[in-house]
Amino acid sequence: MKYQGKAHVFGDDINTDYIISGKYKFKTLDMKELAKHVMEDLDPEFYEKVQDGDFLVAGRNFGCGSSREQAPLALKHAGIRAVLARSFARLFYRNAINTGLPVVECDTDEISPGDRLEVDLEAGKIRNLTTGKVLTSKPLPPVMLKILGDGGLAAHFLKYGDFHLTGEME
Amino acid sequence: MGKTIAEKILSTHSGQDARAGDTVVAELDHVMGQDGTSPLTIDVFRKMGGRTVAYPERVSLVIDHSAPSPNEGVSSLHKLMRDFAREQGVRLYDIGSGVCHQLIPEQGHVFPGALVVGADSHSCTYGALNAFSTGVGSTDMAAALISGKMWFRVPETIRLLINGTLQPGVFSKDLILHLVGDMTADGATYCAVEFAGEAIQALSIEARFTITNMAIEMGAKAGLMEADEKTLRWVNERYHGPCQPVSPDPDAEYREVREYDASRLEPQVAVPHRVDRVVPVGEVEGTPIQQAVIGTCTNGRLEDLRVAARILKGKKVNPDVRLIVAPASRRVLLDAIADGTLTTIIEAGGAVVTPGCGPCVGTHNGVPSNGENVISTANRNFKGRMANSNAFIFLASPATVAASALEGKIVDPRKYWQYESGAGVVRGGSG
Ligand code: SF4
């Protein structure tokens, strides 16, 4: 799986209230509607700027705060293909995997706004097409790759009716 | 090599020898969802092909975040939860019951050694009862409803040893704010945190909940305490099944052990907009405030309301301040009515709202205006947390919030506390 897209860069400690404010998430289950408000406290035009397949790039502790799955879902529905950060908060990381939004831990200091990136999930390689630099990421544990590969935990359950991860856990 | 509490609980529930770094699928003792996460859970449950909940008696749905509903959109989500609960025979705590993290332990759904998940980040609260409990997302919860299980990566553990005794007017909230400040907001990411030591043992169960509640604010997956006599007494009054308290082995492997001395701790305040930007109250004394909030899953318990009432008794909240009080549950509300606590607070000028999350997360019940300062007993002060990104939220103990409400500015509560209770008579570790 290789993806190409443009980088939208944010800083450290982007919490779930920034990603999608609590005032919206309680109102609706319509993710397309929520997606319009994604990141708006930090960049009111974010939704307009994102093109399908772009990447969100951030610093440390991305997605800290609440357990709201609306955060990865709204990003996904806004067209974000994957999130790259120096580190992720645990709940966001988990929810992203479960909802099928790839998360990549790497040294994001090397990425500037607007850079074009090519992300190879299996190989753990991020090629910055603008600067020519290549970054590597920690590979995802097999259980998470399996869930992502199935398209998220919902798709996994639809396929197997239960957890079917044993082969991946050795 | 010995095991931590987290490794032991995940071992017994997965039937595997679970060690930090392993991934296991484990059986759950209880599953909780609230009104911000359950509607999406129900949606995903159907999309996953779910037809019936595996163990309805192990499930609680709580309507607390926007309770009663402030608008039509929320009303239809609440209805979705009520219909689902009826259809599946799962327990529903409707509006007025209280905050999920108060209800789940208070109603006897948690016990030592249990494995619990909640579709809410502060589900780590129940660790005060020696349960491994952690926050999960809606998809996780849907999978748990269908299968009764969940996948876990077994966390490494950080042990925080708190020695000494908290001084009068200094509370468990001050302690956890200090620990979060020291560990930083992501200092324990992916890890479990064991809280131990004499300062923890001296705390009431209510005060311990305040500590484990905020484990997530240092990024932790779970906050854990050992069960002692106090724990067992508290649990036995509410839960009547078998339970197996779990202690860490003496040779358990920790990622890190840190020691603290509670004796020298002063009242602490987290300043906008970060939970880990924590200073002694003296550094922000005099900051004007327009709204004060006592409540939430961190500090909305009877003990907290009593601390506030003790400070407010016979006085009036500053006319430039709105004091909003949200009892954590119906039980707390009733008890606070019965012992006069609520009368004291209301006479002082407090506005009491329905038991639940209150204004904590900005869904209703007291959204601050532009440029306003709020001092709150909650656990988060992120920009926009209370639905206005131009407001500033300070976090503190119920005593600091009550004292600040009286003066219209942030103040050190110790003068009121000592004045009211006599220095040294009431130990400070009870809030
Ligand atoms: S009181 Fe606040 S922190 Fe606690 S569950 Fe409710 S919204 Fe979350």
Coordinates of C-alpha atoms and ligand atoms in Angstrom, one line a residue:
Chain A
M1 CA 0.0 0.0 0.0
K2 CA 1.7 3.2 -1.2
Y3 CA -0.1 6.5 -0.9
Q4 CA 0.8 9.9 -2.3
G5 CA -0.5 13.2 -1.1
K6 CA 0.1 16.6 0.4
A7 CA 1.2 17.3 4.0
H8 CA -0.9 19.5 6.3
V9 CA 1.4 20.2 9.2
F10 CA 0.4 20.9 12.9
G11 CA 2.3 21.1 16.2
D12 CA 2.5 19.1 19.4
D13 CA -0.3 17.9 21.6
I14 CA -3.2 18.3 19.2
N15 CA -6.0 17.1 21.3
T16 CA -9.3 15.6 20.3
D17 CA -11.1 18.8 21.2
Y18 CA -9.1 20.5 18.4
I19 CA -9.7 17.7 16.0
I20 CA -13.4 17.8 16.5
S21 CA -14.9 19.9 19.2
G22 CA -17.2 18.3 21.7
K23 CA -19.9 20.7 20.7
Y24 CA -20.3 19.0 17.4
K25 CA -19.7 15.4 18.2
F26 CA -22.7 15.1 20.5
K27 CA -25.0 16.4 17.8
T28 CA -24.9 13.9 15.0
L29 CA -23.7 10.6 13.7
D30 CA -23.2 12.1 10.2
M31 CA -19.4 11.9 9.8
K32 CA -19.6 13.9 6.5
E33 CA -21.1 16.8 8.5
L34 CA -18.6 16.4 11.3
A35 CA -15.8 16.4 8.8
K36 CA -16.6 20.0 7.9
H37 CA -15.6 21.1 11.4
V38 CA -12.4 19.1 11.7
M39 CA -9.4 21.1 13.0
E40 CA -11.4 24.3 12.7
D41 CA -10.2 25.8 16.0
L42 CA -6.6 25.7 14.7
D43 CA -7.3 26.3 11.0
P44 CA -10.8 27.4 10.0
E45 CA -10.1 26.6 6.4
F46 CA -8.7 23.2 6.9
Y47 CA -11.7 21.3 5.5
E48 CA -11.6 23.4 2.3
K49 CA -7.9 22.9 1.8
V50 CA -7.7 19.1 2.2
Q51 CA -7.8 17.1 -0.9
D52 CA -8.7 13.5 -0.9
G53 CA -5.7 11.4 0.0
D54 CA -3.7 14.1 1.8
F55 CA -1.8 13.5 5.0
L56 CA -2.1 15.2 8.4
V57 CA 1.3 15.6 9.9
A58 CA 1.9 16.5 13.6
G59 CA 4.4 16.6 16.4
R60 CA 4.2 14.7 19.8
N61 CA 1.2 13.3 21.5
F62 CA -1.3 13.6 18.6
G63 CA -4.9 13.0 19.5
C64 CA -4.6 13.3 23.3
G65 CA -7.8 13.7 25.3
S66 CA -11.1 12.0 24.8
S67 CA -12.0 8.6 23.5
R68 CA -14.1 10.1 20.8
E69 CA -13.8 8.0 17.7
Q70 CA -15.3 10.9 15.9
A71 CA -11.8 12.3 15.8
P72 CA -10.2 9.7 13.5
L73 CA -13.5 9.2 11.6
A74 CA -14.0 12.9 10.9
L75 CA -10.4 13.1 9.7
K76 CA -11.0 10.1 7.4
H77 CA -14.2 11.6 6.1
A78 CA -12.4 14.9 5.4
G79 CA -10.2 13.0 3.0
I80 CA -7.1 12.4 5.2
R81 CA -5.4 9.2 4.1
A82 CA -3.1 8.8 7.1
V83 CA -1.8 10.7 10.1
L84 CA 1.9 11.0 10.6
A85 CA 3.2 12.1 14.0
R86 CA 6.2 11.9 16.3
S87 CA 4.0 10.1 18.8
F88 CA 0.3 9.4 19.3
A89 CA -1.9 9.4 22.4
R90 CA -3.0 5.8 23.0
L91 CA -6.7 6.2 22.5
F92 CA -6.4 8.0 19.2
Y93 CA -4.0 5.4 18.0
R94 CA -6.2 2.6 19.0
N95 CA -9.3 4.2 17.5
A96 CA -7.5 5.1 14.3
I97 CA -6.5 1.4 13.8
N98 CA -10.0 0.2 14.7
T99 CA -11.6 2.6 12.2
G100 CA -9.1 1.9 9.5
L101 CA -7.2 5.2 9.5
P102 CA -3.4 4.4 9.2
V103 CA -1.2 6.0 11.8
V104 CA 2.5 6.4 11.2
E105 CA 5.1 7.2 13.9
C106 CA 8.1 9.0 12.5
D107 CA 10.3 12.0 12.8
T108 CA 7.9 14.6 11.4
D109 CA 10.3 17.6 11.8
E110 CA 11.5 16.8 8.4
I111 CA 8.2 17.6 6.8
S112 CA 7.0 21.1 5.9
P113 CA 3.5 22.3 5.0
G114 CA 2.7 21.6 1.5
D115 CA 5.4 18.9 0.9
R116 CA 4.3 16.0 -1.2
L117 CA 4.8 12.7 0.5
E118 CA 4.7 9.1 -0.5
V119 CA 3.9 6.7 2.4
D120 CA 4.5 3.0 2.2
L121 CA 2.8 1.4 5.2
E122 CA 4.2 -2.1 5.0
A123 CA 7.7 -1.0 4.4
G124 CA 7.5 1.8 7.0
K125 CA 9.0 4.3 4.5
I126 CA 8.0 7.9 4.0
R127 CA 9.5 9.5 1.0
N128 CA 9.3 13.3 0.9
L129 CA 9.0 13.9 -2.8
T130 CA 9.5 17.7 -2.3
T131 CA 12.9 17.4 -0.5
G132 CA 14.0 14.0 -1.6
K133 CA 14.4 12.9 2.0
V134 CA 13.4 9.4 3.1
L135 CA 12.1 8.7 6.7
T136 CA 11.5 5.4 8.3
S137 CA 8.8 4.5 10.8
K138 CA 8.4 1.9 13.5
P139 CA 6.5 -1.0 11.9
L140 CA 3.0 -1.6 13.2
P141 CA 2.5 -4.7 15.3
P142 CA 1.0 -7.6 13.4
V143 CA -2.4 -7.4 15.2
M144 CA -2.8 -3.8 14.1
L145 CA -1.7 -4.5 10.5
K146 CA -4.3 -7.3 10.4
I147 CA -7.1 -5.0 11.6
L148 CA -6.0 -2.2 9.2
G149 CA -5.7 -4.7 6.4
D150 CA -9.3 -5.9 7.0
G151 CA -10.4 -2.2 6.8
G152 CA -10.8 -1.7 10.5
L153 CA -12.3 -3.7 13.3
A154 CA -15.9 -3.4 12.0
A155 CA -14.9 -5.0 8.7
H156 CA -12.9 -7.6 10.6
F157 CA -16.0 -8.6 12.7
L158 CA -18.2 -8.6 9.6
K159 CA -15.8 -11.0 8.1
Y160 CA -15.2 -13.3 11.0
G161 CA -18.0 -12.6 13.5
D162 CA -15.5 -12.4 16.4
F163 CA -11.9 -11.6 17.1
H164 CA -9.7 -13.6 14.6
L165 CA -6.3 -12.4 15.6
T166 CA -4.7 -15.4 17.2
G167 CA -2.3 -16.1 14.3
E168 CA -1.1 -12.5 14.6
M169 CA -0.4 -12.6 18.3
E170 CA 2.5 -15.0 18.5
Chain B
M1 CA 10.2 -12.5 36.9
G2 CA 7.2 -11.2 38.8
K3 CA 4.2 -9.4 37.4
T4 CA 2.6 -6.0 37.7
I5 CA -1.1 -5.6 38.6
A6 CA -1.8 -4.9 34.9
E7 CA 0.0 -8.1 33.7
K8 CA -1.8 -10.2 36.3
I9 CA -5.3 -9.0 35.5
L10 CA -4.7 -9.3 31.8
S11 CA -3.3 -12.8 32.4
T12 CA -6.3 -14.1 34.3
H13 CA -8.7 -12.6 31.8
S14 CA -7.0 -13.9 28.7
G15 CA -5.9 -17.3 30.0
Q16 CA -2.4 -16.4 28.8
D17 CA 0.9 -15.5 30.5
A18 CA 0.5 -11.9 29.6
R19 CA 3.7 -9.8 29.7
A20 CA 4.2 -6.1 28.8
G21 CA 4.4 -5.9 25.0
D22 CA 2.2 -8.9 24.3
T23 CA -1.1 -8.6 22.6
V24 CA -4.0 -10.6 24.1
V25 CA -7.7 -10.9 23.6
A26 CA -9.3 -10.9 27.1
E27 CA -12.8 -11.4 28.6
L28 CA -14.4 -8.3 30.1
D29 CA -16.2 -8.0 33.4
H30 CA -18.0 -4.8 32.6
V31 CA -18.5 -2.6 29.5
M32 CA -19.7 1.0 29.8
G33 CA -20.7 3.6 27.2
Q34 CA -22.0 7.2 27.6
D35 CA -24.1 9.4 25.4
G36 CA -21.2 10.8 23.5
T37 CA -19.9 7.4 22.4
S38 CA -22.8 4.9 22.6
P39 CA -24.8 6.2 19.6
L40 CA -21.8 5.6 17.4
T41 CA -21.2 2.2 19.1
I42 CA -24.8 1.2 18.3
D43 CA -24.3 2.3 14.7
V44 CA -21.0 0.3 14.4
F45 CA -22.6 -2.7 16.3
R46 CA -25.2 -2.9 13.4
K47 CA -22.6 -2.4 10.7
M48 CA -20.5 -5.2 12.3
G49 CA -23.4 -7.5 11.8
G50 CA -24.2 -7.5 15.6
R51 CA -27.6 -8.8 16.5
T52 CA -27.4 -9.6 20.2
V53 CA -25.3 -8.4 23.1
A54 CA -23.2 -11.3 24.4
Y55 CA -23.6 -10.5 28.1
P56 CA -26.3 -7.8 28.6
E57 CA -25.9 -8.0 32.4
R58 CA -22.3 -6.8 32.0
V59 CA -23.2 -3.7 30.1
S60 CA -24.2 -0.2 31.3
L61 CA -25.2 2.7 29.1
V62 CA -25.2 6.1 30.8
I63 CA -26.8 9.3 29.6
D64 CA -24.7 11.9 31.4
H65 CA -22.8 14.2 29.0
S66 CA -25.8 16.2 27.7
A67 CA -28.4 15.3 30.3
P68 CA -31.2 16.4 30.0
S69 CA -30.9 16.9 26.3
P70 CA -30.2 20.5 25.2
N71 CA -31.4 20.1 21.6
E72 CA -33.1 17.9 19.0
G73 CA -30.0 16.3 17.6
V74 CA -29.0 15.0 21.1
S75 CA -32.5 13.9 21.8
S76 CA -32.5 11.6 18.9
L77 CA -29.2 10.1 20.0
H78 CA -30.5 9.6 23.5
K79 CA -33.6 7.9 22.0
L80 CA -31.3 5.6 20.0
M81 CA -29.6 4.5 23.3
R82 CA -32.9 4.0 25.1
D83 CA -34.3 1.9 22.2
F84 CA -31.2 -0.2 22.0
A85 CA -31.1 -0.8 25.8
R86 CA -34.7 -1.9 25.7
E87 CA -34.2 -4.1 22.7
Q88 CA -31.0 -5.8 24.1
G89 CA -32.0 -5.9 27.8
V90 CA -28.9 -3.8 28.9
R91 CA -28.9 -1.5 31.8
L92 CA -29.5 2.2 31.1
Y93 CA -28.8 5.0 33.5
D94 CA -30.9 7.8 32.2
I95 CA -30.7 11.6 32.8
G96 CA -30.3 12.5 36.5
S97 CA -28.6 9.3 37.4
G98 CA -25.2 10.8 37.4
V99 CA -21.7 10.8 35.7
C100 CA -20.7 7.4 34.3
H101 CA -17.5 7.2 36.3
Q102 CA -19.4 7.8 39.6
L103 CA -22.2 5.3 38.7
I104 CA -20.2 2.4 37.6
P105 CA -18.3 1.9 40.9
E106 CA -21.2 3.3 43.0
Q107 CA -23.7 0.8 41.6
G108 CA -21.4 -2.1 42.2
H109 CA -20.2 -2.9 38.7
V110 CA -16.5 -2.8 39.6
F111 CA -14.5 -5.0 42.0
P112 CA -10.9 -5.8 42.7
G113 CA -9.2 -7.8 40.0
A114 CA -11.9 -6.9 37.4
L115 CA -11.3 -6.0 33.8
V116 CA -13.5 -3.2 32.7
V117 CA -13.6 -1.0 29.6
G118 CA -15.6 2.2 29.0
A119 CA -16.1 4.2 25.9
D120 CA -14.9 7.2 27.7
S121 CA -11.3 8.3 28.3
H122 CA -11.7 8.6 32.1
S123 CA -12.7 5.0 32.5
C124 CA -9.3 4.6 34.1
T125 CA -11.1 6.0 37.3
Y126 CA -12.1 2.5 38.4
G127 CA -8.5 1.5 38.9
A128 CA -8.8 3.0 42.4
L129 CA -10.7 -0.2 43.2
N130 CA -7.9 -2.4 42.0
A131 CA -9.6 -3.1 38.7
F132 CA -7.8 -2.8 35.3
S133 CA -10.1 -0.4 33.5
T134 CA -9.4 1.7 30.4
G135 CA -11.0 3.9 27.9
V136 CA -11.8 2.6 24.5
G137 CA -13.5 3.9 21.4
S138 CA -16.9 3.1 20.0
T139 CA -15.7 0.4 17.6
D140 CA -14.0 -1.3 20.5
M141 CA -17.1 -1.1 22.5
A142 CA -19.2 -2.5 19.7
A143 CA -16.9 -5.5 19.4
A144 CA -17.1 -5.9 23.2
L145 CA -20.9 -5.9 23.0
I146 CA -20.9 -8.6 20.4
S147 CA -18.1 -10.8 21.8
G148 CA -17.7 -9.9 25.5
K149 CA -14.0 -9.4 24.7
M150 CA -11.4 -6.9 23.6
W151 CA -7.9 -6.9 22.2
F152 CA -5.2 -5.4 24.5
R153 CA -1.6 -4.6 24.2
V154 CA -0.3 -5.4 27.6
P155 CA 1.2 -2.2 28.9
E156 CA 4.4 -1.5 30.7
T157 CA 3.9 -0.1 34.2
I158 CA 5.2 3.0 35.9
R159 CA 5.1 3.0 39.7
L160 CA 4.6 6.2 41.5
L161 CA 5.3 6.0 45.2
I162 CA 3.8 8.8 47.3
N163 CA 5.3 9.1 50.8
G164 CA 4.3 11.5 53.5
T165 CA 1.1 13.1 54.5
L166 CA -0.9 15.8 52.8
Q167 CA -1.2 19.0 54.8
P168 CA -4.6 20.5 55.8
G169 CA -6.2 22.3 52.9
V170 CA -4.2 20.2 50.4
F171 CA -6.2 17.4 48.7
S172 CA -5.8 14.4 46.4
K173 CA -6.7 16.8 43.5
D174 CA -3.6 18.8 44.3
L175 CA -1.5 15.7 44.4
I176 CA -2.7 14.4 41.1
L177 CA -2.3 17.8 39.4
H178 CA 1.3 17.9 40.7
L179 CA 1.9 14.4 39.4
V180 CA 0.5 15.2 36.0
G181 CA 2.6 18.3 35.9
D182 CA 5.7 16.3 36.8
M183 CA 5.0 13.4 34.5
T184 CA 3.7 15.7 31.6
A185 CA 0.7 15.1 29.4
D186 CA 2.3 12.2 27.5
G187 CA 4.8 10.9 30.1
A188 CA 2.9 7.7 30.7
T189 CA 1.6 7.1 27.2
Y190 CA 0.7 3.4 26.5
C191 CA 1.6 2.6 30.1
A192 CA -0.2 1.6 33.2
V193 CA 0.5 3.6 36.3
E194 CA 0.5 2.1 39.8
F195 CA -0.1 4.7 42.6
A196 CA 1.2 3.5 45.9
G197 CA 2.6 4.7 49.2
E198 CA 1.4 6.0 52.5
A199 CA -0.2 9.2 51.1
I200 CA -2.4 7.0 48.9
Q201 CA -3.3 4.6 51.7
A202 CA -4.4 7.6 53.8
L203 CA -6.9 8.7 51.2
S204 CA -10.6 7.8 51.2
I205 CA -11.9 5.8 48.3
E206 CA -13.5 9.0 46.9
A207 CA -10.2 10.8 47.0
R208 CA -8.5 7.9 45.4
F209 CA -10.9 8.1 42.4
T210 CA -9.8 11.6 41.9
I211 CA -6.2 10.3 41.4
T212 CA -6.9 7.4 39.1
N213 CA -9.4 9.5 37.2
M214 CA -6.6 11.7 35.9
A215 CA -4.1 9.0 35.0
I216 CA -5.2 9.5 31.4
E217 CA -4.0 13.1 31.7
M218 CA -0.4 11.8 31.8
G219 CA -1.3 9.6 28.8
A220 CA -1.7 6.4 30.8
K221 CA -3.9 3.5 29.7
A222 CA -4.8 2.6 33.3
G223 CA -4.2 4.0 36.8
L224 CA -4.1 1.2 39.4
M225 CA -4.1 1.0 43.1
E226 CA -3.9 -2.0 45.4
A227 CA -6.9 -3.1 47.4
D228 CA -6.7 -2.5 51.1
E229 CA -9.3 -2.8 53.9
K230 CA -10.9 0.4 52.9
T231 CA -11.3 -0.8 49.4
L232 CA -12.8 -4.1 50.4
R233 CA -15.3 -2.4 52.8
W234 CA -16.3 0.1 50.1
V235 CA -16.8 -2.6 47.5
N236 CA -18.6 -5.0 49.8
E237 CA -21.3 -2.4 50.5
R238 CA -22.0 -2.3 46.7
Y239 CA -20.9 -5.5 45.0
H240 CA -21.8 -9.0 46.1
G241 CA -20.0 -11.4 43.9
P242 CA -16.6 -13.0 44.1
C243 CA -13.5 -11.0 43.7
Q244 CA -9.7 -11.5 43.7
P245 CA -7.6 -8.5 44.8
V246 CA -4.4 -8.3 42.9
S247 CA -1.0 -7.1 44.2
P248 CA 2.1 -6.6 42.1
D249 CA 4.9 -9.1 42.8
P250 CA 7.9 -7.7 44.7
D251 CA 10.1 -8.5 41.7
A252 CA 7.7 -7.1 39.1
E253 CA 9.4 -5.2 36.3
Y254 CA 8.6 -1.5 36.0
R255 CA 9.5 0.9 33.2
E256 CA 10.2 3.4 35.9
V257 CA 9.7 4.0 39.6
R258 CA 9.3 7.6 40.9
E259 CA 9.0 8.7 44.5
Y260 CA 7.3 11.8 45.8
D261 CA 6.8 13.5 49.2
A262 CA 3.3 14.6 49.7
S263 CA 4.1 16.5 52.9
R264 CA 5.5 19.6 51.3
L265 CA 2.8 19.9 48.6
E266 CA 0.9 23.1 48.4
P267 CA -2.5 23.6 46.6
Q268 CA -1.9 23.3 42.9
V269 CA -3.5 24.9 39.8
A270 CA -3.4 23.8 36.2
V271 CA -3.3 26.9 34.0
P272 CA -4.7 27.3 30.5
H273 CA -4.6 25.4 28.1
R274 CA -2.7 22.4 29.3
V275 CA -3.4 20.0 32.1
D276 CA 0.3 19.5 32.7
R277 CA 1.0 23.2 33.1
V278 CA 0.7 23.0 36.8
V279 CA 1.8 25.7 39.4
P280 CA 1.4 26.2 43.1
V281 CA -1.7 28.3 43.7
G282 CA 0.5 31.2 44.9
E283 CA 1.8 31.8 41.4
V284 CA -1.7 32.6 40.0
E285 CA -3.2 34.1 43.1
G286 CA -5.3 37.2 42.3
T287 CA -6.3 36.0 38.7
P288 CA -9.9 37.2 38.3
I289 CA -12.5 34.6 37.6
Q290 CA -16.0 34.8 36.2
Q291 CA -17.2 31.2 36.6
A292 CA -16.4 28.5 39.1
V293 CA -17.4 24.8 38.7
I294 CA -17.6 22.1 41.3
G295 CA -18.4 18.7 40.1
T296 CA -17.5 16.3 37.3
C297 CA -16.1 12.7 37.5
T298 CA -13.0 14.1 39.1
N299 CA -14.5 16.0 42.0
G300 CA -18.2 15.8 42.2
R301 CA -18.5 13.4 45.1
L302 CA -20.1 14.0 48.5
E303 CA -16.7 14.6 50.1
D304 CA -15.9 17.3 47.5
L305 CA -19.2 19.0 48.0
R306 CA -18.7 19.0 51.8
V307 CA -15.3 20.6 51.4
A308 CA -16.8 23.3 49.3
A309 CA -19.7 23.8 51.7
R310 CA -17.4 24.1 54.7
I311 CA -15.7 27.0 52.9
L312 CA -18.9 28.6 51.6
K313 CA -20.8 28.3 54.9
G314 CA -22.4 31.5 55.9
K315 CA -20.7 33.5 53.1
K316 CA -21.8 34.7 49.7
V317 CA -20.2 33.9 46.3
N318 CA -18.7 37.0 44.8
P319 CA -21.4 38.8 42.7
D320 CA -19.1 38.7 39.6
V321 CA -18.8 34.9 39.8
R322 CA -21.2 32.2 38.7
L323 CA -20.8 29.1 40.9
I324 CA -22.1 26.0 39.2
V325 CA -22.3 22.8 41.2
A326 CA -23.0 19.4 39.5
P327 CA -23.3 16.5 42.0
A328 CA -21.7 13.4 40.5
S329 CA -24.8 11.2 41.0
R330 CA -28.3 11.1 42.3
R331 CA -27.0 9.3 45.4
V332 CA -24.5 12.1 45.9
L333 CA -27.2 14.7 45.4
L334 CA -29.5 12.9 47.9
D335 CA -26.8 12.6 50.5
A336 CA -25.8 16.2 50.1
I337 CA -29.4 17.2 50.6
A338 CA -29.8 15.0 53.6
D339 CA -26.8 16.4 55.5
G340 CA -27.4 20.0 54.6
T341 CA -24.4 20.4 52.3
L342 CA -26.5 21.4 49.4
T343 CA -28.5 24.0 51.5
T344 CA -25.2 25.6 52.5
I345 CA -24.0 25.7 48.9
I346 CA -27.3 27.1 47.5
E347 CA -27.5 29.7 50.3
A348 CA -24.0 30.9 49.4
G349 CA -25.3 31.5 45.8
G350 CA -24.3 28.2 44.1
A351 CA -26.4 27.1 41.1
V352 CA -27.0 23.3 41.2
V353 CA -27.5 21.4 38.0
T354 CA -28.6 17.9 37.2
P355 CA -26.2 15.1 38.3
G356 CA -24.1 14.3 35.3
C357 CA -21.2 15.9 33.5
G358 CA -22.6 19.4 34.0
P359 CA -20.6 22.1 32.1
C360 CA -17.4 20.0 31.9
V361 CA -17.4 19.3 28.2
G362 CA -19.3 22.3 26.9
T363 CA -22.5 20.6 25.8
H364 CA -24.7 22.8 28.0
N365 CA -25.1 24.0 31.6
G366 CA -22.7 26.9 31.7
V367 CA -20.7 27.8 28.5
P368 CA -18.3 30.6 29.4
S369 CA -18.1 33.8 27.3
N370 CA -15.2 35.2 25.3
G371 CA -12.2 36.1 27.4
E372 CA -13.7 34.7 30.6
N373 CA -11.7 32.8 33.2
V374 CA -13.2 29.6 34.7
I375 CA -11.9 27.8 37.7
S376 CA -13.1 24.2 37.8
T377 CA -12.6 20.9 39.6
A378 CA -12.6 19.1 36.3
N379 CA -9.8 17.2 34.7
R380 CA -9.2 19.0 31.4
N381 CA -8.6 22.6 30.5
F382 CA -8.0 22.3 26.8
K383 CA -8.8 25.3 24.7
G384 CA -12.4 25.0 23.7
R385 CA -13.1 22.3 26.2
M386 CA -16.2 24.1 27.6
A387 CA -17.3 25.0 24.1
N388 CA -15.7 28.4 23.9
S389 CA -12.1 28.5 22.6
N390 CA -11.8 32.1 23.8
A391 CA -12.3 31.1 27.4
F392 CA -9.6 30.1 29.9
I393 CA -9.9 27.2 32.2
F394 CA -8.0 26.7 35.5
L395 CA -8.1 23.4 37.3
A396 CA -8.0 23.0 41.0
S397 CA -9.4 21.2 44.1
P398 CA -12.9 21.8 45.4
A399 CA -11.4 23.9 48.2
T400 CA -9.5 26.2 45.9
V401 CA -12.5 26.6 43.6
A402 CA -14.9 27.4 46.5
A403 CA -12.5 29.9 48.1
S404 CA -11.9 31.5 44.7
A405 CA -15.6 31.7 44.1
L406 CA -16.0 33.7 47.3
E407 CA -13.3 36.2 46.4
G408 CA -13.8 36.5 42.6
K409 CA -10.2 35.7 42.0
I410 CA -7.9 32.7 42.5
V411 CA -6.9 32.3 46.1
D412 CA -5.1 29.8 48.3
P413 CA -7.9 28.0 50.1
R414 CA -5.8 27.2 53.2
K415 CA -6.8 30.3 55.1
Y416 CA -10.5 29.4 54.9
W417 CA -9.8 25.8 55.5
Q418 CA -7.8 26.4 58.7
Y419 CA -10.2 29.1 59.8
E420 CA -13.2 26.8 59.4
S421 CA -11.8 23.6 60.7
G422 CA -8.9 24.4 63.0
A423 CA -5.4 23.7 61.7
G424 CA -4.6 20.1 61.8
V425 CA -8.0 19.0 63.0
V426 CA -9.2 17.9 59.6
R427 CA -6.6 16.2 57.6
G428 CA -6.4 17.4 54.0
G429 CA -6.5 14.1 52.3
S430 CA -10.2 13.8 52.1
G431 CA -11.1 15.6 48.9
Ligands
SF4_1 S1 -17.5 14.8 33.9 FE1 -16.3 15.6 32.2 S2 -14.5 14.3 32.2 FE2 -16.0 13.2 33.4 S3 -17.0 11.9 32.0 FE3 -18.2 13.8 32.0 S4 -17.4 15.0 30.4 FE4 -15.9 13.4 30.8

